[in-house]
Amino acid sequence: MVSLQIQYLLVIKYGWNEKKVKGIEIFLHGIPIANGLGTAVAALALKMYNAADWDCWIYSYPHDCTPTYVIRREEDSSDMVVTNCTRGDSAEIFQWAFFFVPLWAAIAFCVFVMMSIVRVVETMAKRTMRYVVNNPIDRDSEGQEQGRGARHQHLVMTAPVKRRGILYACGFLAVWIFPTITRLIELFNAEPPPLLNVFSGCFIASQGILNTMIYFSQKFRRIEQNHWWEKMWSLLKSELFFCCEWGGMQLH
């Protein structure tokens, strides 16, 4: 997601062409892959993978064991010297270091990029509107109508970008807010409600479908059909059979 946002930022705000983007493409792909592989292998080597509520992840075993960082923090009041965790010692630290801190940093970055892109598009649209309004051709009896048309064009240009940017950010937040709350509760040695675990498992699996719905929503609105099923069929045809001419089914 961060790499995609970086590409959007470079192309839309800084005017990079495809050739320049290809020059850093290896980093846009390589850094996320290296980070994922590195943290996964490190967690495996440290024996961090155990049953963790709704999945197998970085977790202590047994679940009620006392990790090393707690023993060190409470060394004056605790009789324990060595952890009784057989696997996943201090797993909570690795959960946040390997996943949740980078995750929320990525979310914050994506929100920042979306806001920057929206501002850029708004600025471009306002310049276009200002040009249309101030153009000498528009200083006639139809000037007011031209001004209204320019304002309408401004809304047409900026509204979809704003809407999609907000929806992507909200979708990203919706997916990860429940797992984060769950781990925060566990971090303070409390038991998260079962319903929160259900929400966490369901929303994590919905990231792809949410992004797909957001991506296709704009196309769905533009389809000129009366009924929703006709719009859905037209969208499926355009996406799945884009190489064909319907009717004769001729391949391009």
XYZ file of C-alpha atoms in Angstrom, residues 104-213:
110
model
C 0.236 2.434 11.797
C 3.189 4.332 10.388
C 2.077 3.089 6.959
C -1.526 4.104 7.661
C -0.423 7.586 8.731
C 1.744 7.897 5.611
C -1.100 6.787 3.330
C -3.494 9.283 4.899
C -0.880 12.032 4.470
C -0.337 11.110 0.802
C -4.076 10.981 0.109
C -4.497 14.444 1.639
C -1.583 15.758 -0.431
C -3.034 14.321 -3.643
C -6.464 15.783 -2.910
C -4.872 19.207 -2.328
C -2.942 18.946 -5.610
C -6.042 17.993 -7.584
C -8.029 20.777 -5.933
C -5.325 23.296 -6.810
C -5.284 22.152 -10.435
C -9.066 22.301 -10.645
C -9.163 25.817 -9.129
C -6.567 27.018 -11.638
C -8.639 25.596 -14.463
C -11.791 27.226 -13.103
C -9.982 30.550 -12.636
C -8.786 30.419 -16.239
C -12.257 29.729 -17.572
C -13.810 32.498 -15.480
C -11.135 35.069 -16.341
C -10.887 34.177 -20.020
C -11.945 37.149 -22.210
C -14.263 34.870 -24.147
C -16.271 34.443 -20.977
C -16.733 38.208 -20.418
C -19.940 38.415 -22.429
C -23.600 38.035 -21.722
C -23.003 34.370 -20.945
C -20.283 35.105 -18.377
C -22.359 34.069 -15.412
C -23.322 30.824 -17.094
C -19.668 30.149 -17.871
C -18.784 30.773 -14.234
C -21.399 28.308 -13.054
C -20.112 25.802 -15.576
C -16.563 26.260 -14.325
C -17.618 25.717 -10.732
C -19.500 22.595 -11.759
C -16.406 21.354 -13.588
C -14.360 21.981 -10.454
C -16.650 19.716 -8.466
C -16.611 17.071 -11.199
C -12.814 16.999 -11.197
C -12.214 16.966 -7.449
C -15.132 15.044 -5.974
C -14.132 11.558 -7.240
C -10.526 11.971 -6.076
C -11.632 13.187 -2.665
C -14.189 10.416 -2.321
C -11.830 7.658 -3.322
C -9.014 8.984 -1.154
C -11.264 9.149 1.898
C -12.700 5.691 1.232
C -9.258 4.087 0.850
C -8.098 5.642 4.111
C -11.286 4.637 5.937
C -11.053 1.096 4.552
C -7.457 0.768 5.720
C -8.419 2.034 9.181
C -11.502 -0.193 9.403
C -9.500 -3.340 8.665
C -6.836 -2.809 11.317
C -8.563 -0.917 14.111
C -10.065 -4.030 15.719
C -6.866 -6.147 15.704
C -4.958 -3.194 17.143
C -7.469 -2.707 19.960
C -7.302 -6.447 20.681
C -3.511 -6.419 21.011
C -3.610 -3.250 23.115
C -5.985 -4.934 25.569
C -3.700 -7.978 25.728
C -0.682 -5.726 26.217
C -2.214 -4.578 29.505
C -2.780 -8.189 30.623
C -6.532 -8.107 30.038
C -8.750 -10.513 28.121
C -10.302 -9.044 24.941
C -14.034 -9.681 24.441
C -14.801 -12.630 22.109
C -16.790 -10.359 19.803
C -13.702 -8.198 19.297
C -11.785 -11.289 18.168
C -14.577 -12.097 15.710
C -14.461 -8.570 14.275
C -10.676 -8.748 14.020
C -10.692 -12.011 12.095
C -13.472 -10.873 9.761
C -12.072 -7.430 8.970
C -8.510 -8.642 8.327
C -9.848 -10.942 5.628
C -11.889 -8.128 4.062
C -8.999 -5.839 3.025
C -8.997 -7.061 -0.572
C -12.744 -6.926 -1.097
C -12.964 -3.432 0.412
C -10.249 -2.123 -1.924
C -11.960 -3.806 -4.881
C -15.315 -2.252 -4.023
